Tab-separated table of C-alpha atoms in Angstrom:
chain	number	residue	atom	x	y	z
A	1	UNK	CA	38.870	27.075	88.883
A	2	UNK	CA	36.601	26.836	85.904
A	3	UNK	CA	35.291	23.280	84.973
A	4	UNK	CA	35.419	21.863	81.341
A	5	UNK	CA	31.664	22.182	81.083
A	6	UNK	CA	31.863	25.895	82.101
A	7	UNK	CA	34.326	26.488	79.130
A	8	UNK	CA	31.784	25.132	76.639
A	9	UNK	CA	29.673	27.489	74.443
A	10	UNK	CA	26.516	26.763	72.472
A	11	UNK	CA	27.566	28.019	69.180
A	12	UNK	CA	30.029	25.905	67.372
A	13	UNK	CA	33.299	27.307	66.193
A	14	UNK	CA	33.543	27.346	62.404
A	15	UNK	CA	37.282	26.800	62.423
A	16	UNK	CA	36.994	23.704	64.805
A	17	UNK	CA	38.484	20.502	63.653
A	18	UNK	CA	36.137	17.499	64.031
A	19	UNK	CA	37.404	14.638	65.981
A	20	UNK	CA	39.129	11.989	64.354
A	21	UNK	CA	37.974	8.526	65.695
A	22	UNK	CA	41.282	7.004	64.637
A	23	UNK	CA	43.326	9.487	66.602
A	24	UNK	CA	43.476	8.942	70.409
A	25	UNK	CA	42.946	11.973	72.264
A	26	UNK	CA	44.053	12.380	76.079
A	27	UNK	CA	41.653	14.870	77.570
A	28	UNK	CA	43.627	17.114	80.036
A	29	UNK	CA	40.470	18.723	81.562
A	30	UNK	CA	41.043	22.252	82.717
A	31	UNK	CA	44.766	22.194	82.141
A	32	UNK	CA	46.126	25.057	80.097
A	33	UNK	CA	48.848	24.330	77.230
A	34	UNK	CA	51.783	26.763	77.003
A	35	UNK	CA	54.146	26.508	73.981
A	36	UNK	CA	57.537	27.761	74.653
A	37	UNK	CA	59.766	27.974	77.946
A	38	UNK	CA	61.532	31.213	77.202
A	39	UNK	CA	60.930	34.519	79.045
A	40	UNK	CA	57.257	34.902	78.046
A	41	UNK	CA	56.356	31.147	78.237
A	42	UNK	CA	57.837	30.966	81.833
A	43	UNK	CA	55.796	34.091	82.728
A	44	UNK	CA	52.703	32.426	81.410
A	45	UNK	CA	53.322	29.302	83.395
A	46	UNK	CA	53.893	31.121	86.521
A	47	UNK	CA	50.893	33.350	86.317
A	48	UNK	CA	48.510	30.592	85.302
A	49	UNK	CA	49.728	28.446	88.115
A	50	UNK	CA	49.155	31.250	90.521
A	51	UNK	CA	45.653	31.651	89.219
A	52	UNK	CA	44.980	28.083	90.050
A	53	UNK	CA	45.160	26.299	86.617
A	54	UNK	CA	47.168	23.189	85.664
A	55	UNK	CA	49.823	23.781	83.078
A	56	UNK	CA	51.635	21.773	80.511
A	57	UNK	CA	54.439	23.594	78.890
A	58	UNK	CA	55.984	22.375	75.839
A	59	UNK	CA	59.640	23.232	75.037
A	60	UNK	CA	61.414	21.921	71.883
A	61	UNK	CA	64.872	22.445	73.347
A	62	UNK	CA	66.361	20.871	76.554
A	63	UNK	CA	66.357	23.985	78.898
A	64	UNK	CA	64.655	27.132	79.598
A	65	UNK	CA	65.589	30.598	78.309
A	66	UNK	CA	64.241	30.514	74.706
A	67	UNK	CA	66.114	33.057	72.533
A	68	UNK	CA	68.536	33.960	75.371
A	69	UNK	CA	69.993	30.458	75.594
A	70	UNK	CA	72.512	30.636	72.957
A	71	UNK	CA	72.945	26.764	72.944
A	72	UNK	CA	69.584	26.469	71.424
A	73	UNK	CA	69.291	25.902	67.649
A	74	UNK	CA	67.074	28.694	67.159
A	75	UNK	CA	68.680	31.387	69.360
A	76	UNK	CA	69.773	34.544	67.535
A	77	UNK	CA	72.026	35.329	70.271
A	78	UNK	CA	75.881	35.810	69.715
A	79	UNK	CA	78.802	35.912	72.080
A	80	UNK	CA	78.868	39.676	72.831
A	81	UNK	CA	75.036	40.046	73.054
A	82	UNK	CA	73.880	42.431	75.819
A	83	UNK	CA	70.403	43.971	76.568
A	84	UNK	CA	69.640	47.123	74.652
A	85	UNK	CA	67.123	48.083	77.430
A	86	UNK	CA	68.447	48.582	80.878
A	87	UNK	CA	68.023	46.271	83.734
A	88	UNK	CA	65.029	47.795	85.723
A	89	UNK	CA	63.131	48.379	82.540
A	90	UNK	CA	63.700	44.683	81.567
A	91	UNK	CA	63.120	42.530	84.700
A	92	UNK	CA	59.949	40.893	85.610
A	93	UNK	CA	57.946	43.099	88.102
A	94	UNK	CA	57.815	40.324	90.635
A	95	UNK	CA	61.524	39.055	90.355
A	96	UNK	CA	64.085	41.823	90.192
A	97	UNK	CA	67.550	41.282	88.762
A	98	UNK	CA	70.394	41.514	91.291
A	99	UNK	CA	71.463	45.136	92.169
A	100	UNK	CA	75.037	44.401	91.479
A	101	UNK	CA	74.413	43.540	87.889
A	102	UNK	CA	75.390	46.051	85.136
A	103	UNK	CA	72.975	48.439	83.523
A	104	UNK	CA	73.033	46.262	80.348
A	105	UNK	CA	73.571	42.750	81.354
A	106	UNK	CA	75.253	39.978	79.171
A	107	UNK	CA	73.108	37.284	77.655
A	108	UNK	CA	74.796	34.792	80.060
A	109	UNK	CA	73.395	36.652	82.990
A	110	UNK	CA	70.163	36.685	81.474
A	111	UNK	CA	70.044	33.050	80.974
A	112	UNK	CA	70.963	32.571	84.713
A	113	UNK	CA	68.139	34.887	85.468
A	114	UNK	CA	65.558	32.782	83.755
A	115	UNK	CA	66.861	29.627	85.404
A	116	UNK	CA	66.634	31.199	88.794
A	117	UNK	CA	63.133	32.515	87.882
A	118	UNK	CA	62.065	28.928	86.984
A	119	UNK	CA	63.611	27.347	90.237
A	120	UNK	CA	62.108	30.105	92.356
A	121	UNK	CA	58.650	29.613	91.165
A	122	UNK	CA	59.101	25.851	90.784
A	123	UNK	CA	58.230	25.996	87.052
A	124	UNK	CA	60.391	23.093	85.620
A	125	UNK	CA	58.070	20.381	86.802
A	126	UNK	CA	55.418	21.770	84.498
A	127	UNK	CA	57.703	21.846	81.412
A	128	UNK	CA	58.040	18.919	78.856
A	129	UNK	CA	61.574	19.490	77.477
A	130	UNK	CA	62.610	18.046	74.205
A	131	UNK	CA	59.015	18.205	72.951
A	132	UNK	CA	58.044	20.028	69.910
A	133	UNK	CA	54.418	21.010	69.048
A	134	UNK	CA	53.297	19.646	65.726
A	135	UNK	CA	49.677	21.053	65.540
A	136	UNK	CA	47.410	23.045	67.459
A	137	UNK	CA	43.745	22.672	66.418
A	138	UNK	CA	40.537	24.342	67.722
A	139	UNK	CA	37.568	21.948	68.652
A	140	UNK	CA	34.319	22.470	69.892
A	141	UNK	CA	33.712	24.020	73.166
A	142	UNK	CA	36.595	26.465	72.616
A	143	UNK	CA	38.861	23.827	73.442
A	144	UNK	CA	42.234	22.836	71.729
A	145	UNK	CA	43.924	19.723	70.524
A	146	UNK	CA	47.675	19.881	70.763
A	147	UNK	CA	49.635	17.288	68.973
A	148	UNK	CA	53.375	16.838	70.206
A	149	UNK	CA	56.231	14.684	69.517
A	150	UNK	CA	60.020	14.410	70.582
A	151	UNK	CA	62.009	17.140	69.010
A	152	UNK	CA	63.471	16.104	65.498
A	153	UNK	CA	60.438	14.185	64.716
A	154	UNK	CA	61.449	11.059	66.558
A	155	UNK	CA	58.913	8.781	68.191
A	156	UNK	CA	55.117	8.729	67.911
A	157	UNK	CA	52.756	11.754	68.016
A	158	UNK	CA	50.679	12.380	70.968
A	159	UNK	CA	47.453	14.429	71.095
A	160	UNK	CA	46.176	16.116	74.209
A	161	UNK	CA	43.009	18.144	74.636
A	162	UNK	CA	43.340	21.405	76.703
A	163	UNK	CA	41.011	23.974	77.959
A	164	UNK	CA	43.161	26.895	76.633
A	165	UNK	CA	46.409	27.437	74.843
A	166	UNK	CA	49.181	30.157	75.176
A	167	UNK	CA	51.502	30.750	72.273
A	168	UNK	CA	55.022	31.803	73.503
A	169	UNK	CA	57.097	30.431	70.758
A	170	UNK	CA	58.960	33.758	70.138
A	171	UNK	CA	59.123	35.796	66.914
A	172	UNK	CA	63.071	36.235	66.541
A	173	UNK	CA	64.088	32.914	65.274
A	174	UNK	CA	62.753	32.430	61.689
A	175	UNK	CA	65.161	34.481	59.422
A	176	UNK	CA	63.850	36.872	56.949
A	177	UNK	CA	66.031	36.593	53.973
A	178	UNK	CA	66.097	39.305	51.236
A	179	UNK	CA	65.992	38.538	47.498
A	180	UNK	CA	68.625	40.129	45.189
A	181	UNK	CA	69.311	39.631	41.489
A	182	UNK	CA	72.417	37.392	41.010
A	183	UNK	CA	72.661	36.177	44.695
A	184	UNK	CA	72.632	32.653	43.576
A	185	UNK	CA	75.705	33.209	41.596
A	186	UNK	CA	77.762	35.068	44.147
A	187	UNK	CA	80.902	33.119	44.952
A	188	UNK	CA	81.517	34.585	48.390
A	189	UNK	CA	80.217	33.423	51.719
A	190	UNK	CA	76.611	34.443	52.635
A	191	UNK	CA	75.039	34.194	55.976
A	192	UNK	CA	71.895	35.369	57.909
A	193	UNK	CA	72.787	37.025	61.269
A	194	UNK	CA	70.988	34.196	63.112
A	195	UNK	CA	74.069	32.090	62.072
A	196	UNK	CA	76.477	34.575	63.536
A	197	UNK	CA	77.927	33.538	66.963
A	198	UNK	CA	81.489	34.896	67.303
A	199	UNK	CA	83.681	37.541	66.049
A	200	UNK	CA	86.197	34.862	64.817
A	201	UNK	CA	83.749	34.370	61.829
A	202	UNK	CA	84.627	37.794	60.681
A	203	UNK	CA	88.405	37.808	61.339
A	204	UNK	CA	90.591	38.927	58.473
A	205	UNK	CA	87.693	39.087	56.014
A	206	UNK	CA	86.291	41.744	53.717
A	207	UNK	CA	82.723	41.941	55.375
A	208	UNK	CA	79.561	43.500	54.019
A	209	UNK	CA	76.755	43.799	56.700
A	210	UNK	CA	73.388	44.493	55.299
A	211	UNK	CA	70.853	45.969	57.669
A	212	UNK	CA	70.698	48.657	60.319
A	213	UNK	CA	68.897	47.194	63.123
A	214	UNK	CA	70.335	46.661	66.632
A	215	UNK	CA	72.032	43.343	65.353
A	216	UNK	CA	73.294	44.753	62.282
A	217	UNK	CA	74.954	47.658	64.059
A	218	UNK	CA	76.406	45.189	66.595
A	219	UNK	CA	78.073	43.056	63.973
A	220	UNK	CA	79.323	46.030	61.983
A	221	UNK	CA	80.941	47.155	65.070
A	222	UNK	CA	82.598	43.726	65.649
A	223	UNK	CA	83.638	43.661	61.866
A	224	UNK	CA	85.313	46.970	62.466
A	225	UNK	CA	87.515	45.492	65.044
A	226	UNK	CA	88.031	41.944	63.464
A	227	UNK	CA	87.713	42.133	59.713
A	228	UNK	CA	90.069	43.658	57.210
A	229	UNK	CA	87.493	45.926	55.807
A	230	UNK	CA	83.779	46.459	56.884
A	231	UNK	CA	81.087	48.000	54.632
A	232	UNK	CA	77.652	48.609	56.116
A	233	UNK	CA	74.745	48.689	54.007
A	234	UNK	CA	71.525	50.531	54.907
A	235	UNK	CA	68.326	51.339	52.812
A	236	UNK	CA	67.582	54.649	54.492
A	237	UNK	CA	69.231	56.814	57.192
A	238	UNK	CA	68.496	56.057	61.027
A	239	UNK	CA	68.778	57.745	64.387
A	240	UNK	CA	71.482	56.063	66.331
A	241	UNK	CA	70.742	56.495	70.193
A	242	UNK	CA	73.583	56.440	72.590
A	243	UNK	CA	73.116	53.863	75.413
A	244	UNK	CA	73.714	56.639	77.958
A	245	UNK	CA	72.278	60.103	78.242
A	246	UNK	CA	73.102	62.595	81.005
A	247	UNK	CA	75.020	59.859	82.899
A	248	UNK	CA	71.956	57.458	82.911
A	249	UNK	CA	70.805	54.689	80.469
A	250	UNK	CA	68.868	56.411	77.678
A	251	UNK	CA	65.640	54.315	78.281
A	252	UNK	CA	65.408	55.578	81.886
A	253	UNK	CA	65.641	59.276	80.564
A	254	UNK	CA	63.016	58.614	78.079
A	255	UNK	CA	60.803	56.908	80.566
A	256	UNK	CA	60.985	59.928	82.779
A	257	UNK	CA	59.730	62.063	79.920
A	258	UNK	CA	56.957	59.545	79.372
A	259	UNK	CA	55.981	59.660	82.987
A	260	UNK	CA	55.767	63.358	83.020
A	261	UNK	CA	53.469	63.076	79.829
A	262	UNK	CA	55.903	65.108	77.716
A	263	UNK	CA	54.297	65.394	74.156
A	264	UNK	CA	55.886	63.283	71.418
A	265	UNK	CA	56.867	66.445	69.529
A	266	UNK	CA	58.721	67.782	72.516
A	267	UNK	CA	60.494	64.489	73.168
A	268	UNK	CA	61.502	64.414	69.590
A	269	UNK	CA	63.006	68.071	69.546
A	270	UNK	CA	64.862	66.990	72.957
A	271	UNK	CA	66.393	63.877	71.273
A	272	UNK	CA	67.433	65.889	68.238
A	273	UNK	CA	69.015	68.451	70.510
A	274	UNK	CA	70.919	65.890	72.337
A	275	UNK	CA	72.376	64.353	69.205
A	276	UNK	CA	73.428	67.757	68.068
A	277	UNK	CA	75.294	68.170	71.323
A	278	UNK	CA	76.907	64.696	71.147
A	279	UNK	CA	77.580	63.313	67.622
A	280	UNK	CA	76.408	66.421	65.476
A	281	UNK	CA	75.103	65.895	61.866
A	282	UNK	CA	75.496	62.226	60.949
A	283	UNK	CA	75.705	62.884	57.249
A	284	UNK	CA	79.125	64.482	57.874
A	285	UNK	CA	80.261	60.847	58.433
A	286	UNK	CA	78.856	59.674	55.217
A	287	UNK	CA	75.717	58.133	56.939
A	288	UNK	CA	72.355	58.970	55.003
A	289	UNK	CA	70.062	61.472	56.428
A	290	UNK	CA	66.963	59.815	58.101
A	291	UNK	CA	63.823	60.138	56.177
A	292	UNK	CA	61.581	60.002	59.292
A	293	UNK	CA	61.238	61.498	62.731
A	294	UNK	CA	62.750	60.052	65.854
A	295	UNK	CA	60.507	57.336	67.382
A	296	UNK	CA	59.073	56.465	63.989
A	297	UNK	CA	61.264	53.337	63.687
A	298	UNK	CA	62.331	50.925	66.276
A	299	UNK	CA	65.107	52.612	68.329
A	300	UNK	CA	68.689	51.686	67.553
A	301	UNK	CA	70.821	51.828	70.708
A	302	UNK	CA	74.635	51.663	69.740
A	303	UNK	CA	77.227	53.998	71.132
A	304	UNK	CA	80.036	52.543	69.152
A	305	UNK	CA	78.706	52.585	65.490
A	306	UNK	CA	79.321	56.307	64.846
A	307	UNK	CA	82.685	56.012	66.759
A	308	UNK	CA	83.974	53.351	64.276
A	309	UNK	CA	82.523	55.188	61.274
A	310	UNK	CA	84.377	58.266	62.302
A	311	UNK	CA	87.587	56.294	62.733
A	312	UNK	CA	87.284	54.962	59.117
A	313	UNK	CA	86.845	51.353	60.368
A	314	UNK	CA	83.249	51.200	58.908
A	315	UNK	CA	82.282	52.293	55.452
A	316	UNK	CA	78.649	53.375	55.094
A	317	UNK	CA	77.050	52.369	51.795
A	318	UNK	CA	73.694	52.410	50.305
A	319	UNK	CA	71.316	49.378	49.577
A	320	UNK	CA	72.517	46.511	47.510
A	321	UNK	CA	71.249	46.647	43.621
A	322	UNK	CA	72.504	43.161	42.588
A	323	UNK	CA	75.045	40.626	43.084
A	324	UNK	CA	77.728	39.501	40.625
A	325	UNK	CA	79.867	36.399	40.810
A	326	UNK	CA	82.763	38.190	42.743
A	327	UNK	CA	81.261	41.538	43.617
A	328	UNK	CA	78.232	43.417	44.967
A	329	UNK	CA	76.895	46.446	43.037
A	330	UNK	CA	75.297	49.154	45.063
A	331	UNK	CA	72.249	51.438	44.278
A	332	UNK	CA	74.653	54.314	43.549
A	333	UNK	CA	76.637	52.261	40.938
A	334	UNK	CA	79.605	51.345	42.994
A	335	UNK	CA	81.013	47.909	43.280
A	336	UNK	CA	82.448	46.314	46.306
A	337	UNK	CA	84.271	43.006	46.694
A	338	UNK	CA	83.241	41.417	49.984
A	339	UNK	CA	84.424	37.938	50.833
A	340	UNK	CA	81.476	37.581	53.398
A	341	UNK	CA	78.013	39.103	53.360
A	342	UNK	CA	75.865	39.068	56.596
A	343	UNK	CA	72.291	39.724	56.186
A	344	UNK	CA	71.187	41.260	59.430
A	345	UNK	CA	67.559	41.613	58.022
A	346	UNK	CA	65.451	40.485	60.925
A	347	UNK	CA	62.939	37.764	61.419
A	348	UNK	CA	59.255	37.109	60.631
A	349	UNK	CA	56.785	35.444	62.962
A	350	UNK	CA	55.981	31.780	62.319
A	351	UNK	CA	53.352	29.584	64.014
A	352	UNK	CA	54.104	26.623	61.906
A	353	UNK	CA	51.842	24.431	64.069
A	354	UNK	CA	48.475	26.388	63.357
A	355	UNK	CA	46.427	27.571	60.460
A	356	UNK	CA	47.008	31.357	59.953
A	357	UNK	CA	43.309	32.151	59.913
A	358	UNK	CA	43.031	31.136	63.666
A	359	UNK	CA	45.280	34.118	64.425
A	360	UNK	CA	43.454	36.439	61.825
A	361	UNK	CA	45.951	35.986	59.030
A	362	UNK	CA	43.551	35.792	56.187
A	363	UNK	CA	45.754	37.140	53.376
A	364	UNK	CA	48.611	34.700	54.060
A	365	UNK	CA	51.180	37.385	54.925
A	366	UNK	CA	52.183	35.887	58.022
A	367	UNK	CA	51.022	38.833	60.253
A	368	UNK	CA	48.457	37.824	62.910
A	369	UNK	CA	45.590	40.300	63.301
A	370	UNK	CA	45.153	40.482	67.077
A	371	UNK	CA	43.941	42.789	69.833
A	372	UNK	CA	46.698	43.830	72.074
A	373	UNK	CA	48.921	41.782	69.928
A	374	UNK	CA	47.618	38.875	71.989
A	375	UNK	CA	44.040	38.093	71.610
A	376	UNK	CA	42.290	36.542	68.415
A	377	UNK	CA	38.659	37.268	67.488
A	378	UNK	CA	36.454	34.216	68.103
A	379	UNK	CA	38.987	32.308	70.208
A	380	UNK	CA	38.538	33.394	73.712
A	381	UNK	CA	40.715	30.555	75.114
A	382	UNK	CA	43.774	31.373	72.955
A	383	UNK	CA	46.349	33.981	73.639
A	384	UNK	CA	49.758	34.950	72.204
A	385	UNK	CA	52.243	36.223	74.774
A	386	UNK	CA	55.367	38.276	73.956
A	387	UNK	CA	54.474	39.113	70.306
A	388	UNK	CA	55.490	42.771	70.730
A	389	UNK	CA	58.497	44.867	69.813
A	390	UNK	CA	58.650	47.371	72.543
A	391	UNK	CA	60.691	50.577	73.004
A	392	UNK	CA	61.803	49.161	76.352
A	393	UNK	CA	62.071	45.660	77.866
A	394	UNK	CA	59.562	43.060	77.094
A	395	UNK	CA	59.341	40.882	80.223
A	396	UNK	CA	57.067	43.249	82.091
A	397	UNK	CA	54.716	43.173	79.052
A	398	UNK	CA	54.749	39.431	78.933
A	399	UNK	CA	53.957	39.147	82.711
A	400	UNK	CA	50.969	41.387	82.404
A	401	UNK	CA	49.656	39.810	79.224
A	402	UNK	CA	49.635	36.395	80.920
A	403	UNK	CA	48.185	37.934	84.018
A	404	UNK	CA	45.235	39.308	81.925
A	405	UNK	CA	44.781	35.866	80.116
A	406	UNK	CA	44.664	34.049	83.458
A	407	UNK	CA	42.021	36.354	84.842
A	408	UNK	CA	39.933	36.001	81.625
A	409	UNK	CA	39.954	32.131	81.943
A	410	UNK	CA	38.954	32.469	85.648
A	411	UNK	CA	36.104	34.666	84.758
A	412	UNK	CA	34.712	32.193	82.014
A	413	UNK	CA	33.205	29.981	84.790
A	414	UNK	CA	31.925	32.824	87.200
A	415	UNK	CA	31.185	35.950	85.058
A	416	UNK	CA	30.416	34.826	81.378
A	417	UNK	CA	28.840	38.213	80.635
A	418	UNK	CA	32.190	39.849	81.170
A	419	UNK	CA	34.008	37.369	79.086
A	420	UNK	CA	31.230	38.091	76.266
A	421	UNK	CA	32.122	41.814	76.559
A	422	UNK	CA	35.683	41.008	76.379
A	423	UNK	CA	35.364	39.152	73.163
A	424	UNK	CA	33.425	42.062	71.719
A	425	UNK	CA	36.134	44.346	72.674
A	426	UNK	CA	38.654	42.078	70.943
A	427	UNK	CA	36.689	42.196	67.710
A	428	UNK	CA	36.363	45.904	67.851
A	429	UNK	CA	40.009	46.470	68.657
A	430	UNK	CA	41.700	44.303	65.954
A	431	UNK	CA	44.557	46.152	64.236
A	432	UNK	CA	44.959	48.964	66.979
A	433	UNK	CA	48.414	50.450	67.319
A	434	UNK	CA	50.091	51.337	70.600
A	435	UNK	CA	52.806	53.549	69.311
A	436	UNK	CA	53.535	56.718	67.504
A	437	UNK	CA	53.414	56.550	63.746
A	438	UNK	CA	56.045	54.105	62.436
A	439	UNK	CA	57.299	53.057	59.140
A	440	UNK	CA	55.205	50.411	57.219
A	441	UNK	CA	57.515	47.428	57.136
A	442	UNK	CA	57.600	43.870	58.641
A	443	UNK	CA	60.239	45.064	61.238
A	444	UNK	CA	57.487	47.268	62.770
A	445	UNK	CA	54.548	44.878	62.617
A	446	UNK	CA	54.634	44.555	66.498
A	447	UNK	CA	56.149	47.908	67.374
A	448	UNK	CA	54.636	49.371	70.626
A	449	UNK	CA	55.362	52.081	72.931
A	450	UNK	CA	55.742	50.368	76.327
A	451	UNK	CA	53.795	53.101	78.236
A	452	UNK	CA	50.986	53.277	75.813
A	453	UNK	CA	50.855	49.574	75.764
A	454	UNK	CA	50.821	48.885	79.464
A	455	UNK	CA	48.131	51.560	79.928
A	456	UNK	CA	46.028	49.714	77.318
A	457	UNK	CA	46.498	46.339	79.221
A	458	UNK	CA	45.536	47.994	82.500
A	459	UNK	CA	42.301	49.360	80.963
A	460	UNK	CA	41.495	45.810	79.613
A	461	UNK	CA	41.910	44.363	82.914
A	462	UNK	CA	39.939	46.922	84.580
A	463	UNK	CA	37.017	46.598	81.978
A	464	UNK	CA	37.268	42.839	82.478
A	465	UNK	CA	36.995	43.095	86.361
A	466	UNK	CA	34.288	45.646	86.174
A	467	UNK	CA	36.334	48.238	87.711
A	468	UNK	CA	37.154	51.676	86.660
C-alpha cells in the first residue's frame, strides 16, 4: 500500500490551505476519507478496503442507504417509490439482488439490499454515523484536511488529515426551487417534491404538479387517484416510455440494442414506432408535442401517466406564467385555482463543505467540471463517485468509478509515471460528454449513456494499467 511520503509531490498545490497552528490535526496516514454511506459511498468503502486502504467514512445520518433510506432528512424517496431501472441493470456487479424480487423493486427492498451489502462486506465498522463533514481542504502533498462534527452542529469540531478523499454525498437532496412572479403572495400551500412522502398529502385537494421528470409524473399519477383535481404543468413535451416493451423491462430491450451497436437514429425510429403502436399520438390527449428527439432528455419511465390523462383524471397544462393570491396564471392565459402546488423541479448538486474551484466550478454556477464526472484537474487524490444521471442503473457505475480510483491511488507509490499520464488525461478530458446530444439544462448536467460511459471507464482503467 502507498506510504504517506509516496503520496507527496514536489510542486505545491495553489489551492492548498496552510496549516493552522491553533487547530490540532490528527494525521490518519494512508487512510482514505469517504463522505456518505449511500450506495456510492458504500461501494467506495468496499473497493478501497479490498485494495488494501484504511477507510474512514462519515455519514450524517444514523444508518446506511443515503437517498434510499426514507427515514433520512434529505431523502427524496416517497412511500410508493420504486426503481425506474430494472433489477439486473441496477444491482452491484458483485452483489446481485435476490432472483425472486420484482423487476422494479420497492424502496424498502433497496434499503434492505444496502444493509445486506454493508453487512456482507463488513463495512459498518468503517462508518462514523451521525457525523457531518464541515470542511474539506487540500493541503500540501495532495493530502486533505477533513473537519467533522456531530450532525446538527453539536459538540466540538475535529480535523483529520487524509491521503485521499471520495465525495459520495449524492446530488438528489438539495431542492431546485423555481422563481415565479407573485409566488410569495400565493395563499395556497406550496411544497417541493422533496417534502412529499405520502398520498395522504394530496387527498381531497385541488393539486397542481409542476415538472415532468419521473418524480413529477409519479406524483401526478398519485394525485389522479387521491386529489379532487390534478393539473400537470410542463414546459415542453416529453416522450413517456412504458416500463415494459415486448413483455420485458424497457431498459433491458434498449440494452440489447446497445449491445448490438444499433445506431442512435435507428433506436430512435424503433422507439417512435413502438409508441405509435401502443399509445399513438400524445397530442391527442392534450399533451404538448415534444420539441426534441428521443434520448435527448433523461428518459421518463411511466406507464400510468398517459392512462390517467386519457381517463380525464390528469389535466395537462402549459408552464406557469405567474401566481396570484388565490390562482395560478398559465402561459396560455388560463387561470386555475389549486389549493396545493407541488414543485417537482429537481435538485442541484451541493458540496457545501468544499470550495467550488477545487471541483472546477470557476463561475460559481454550482456545476463541477470533471473528467468522467469523477476526477478534478490538479487533485489526483480526490474523486467524486455517483455524480451521474444514467439512462439505466447507477450502482454499477459507482462500483467501477471507485475501483478505478482505488487502482489510481495504489499506483501512486509504484508507477508515478502512469499517475502523471492519468492526470494529463484528466486535464484534457474535462467537459467530455458520454451521451447523445441532450437538452442544455441543469437536469442534464450529469446525463450519461451507461454503455458509452462504462466503455470510457474501461478505457481509462486500461490506460492507467498500461494494457490495451
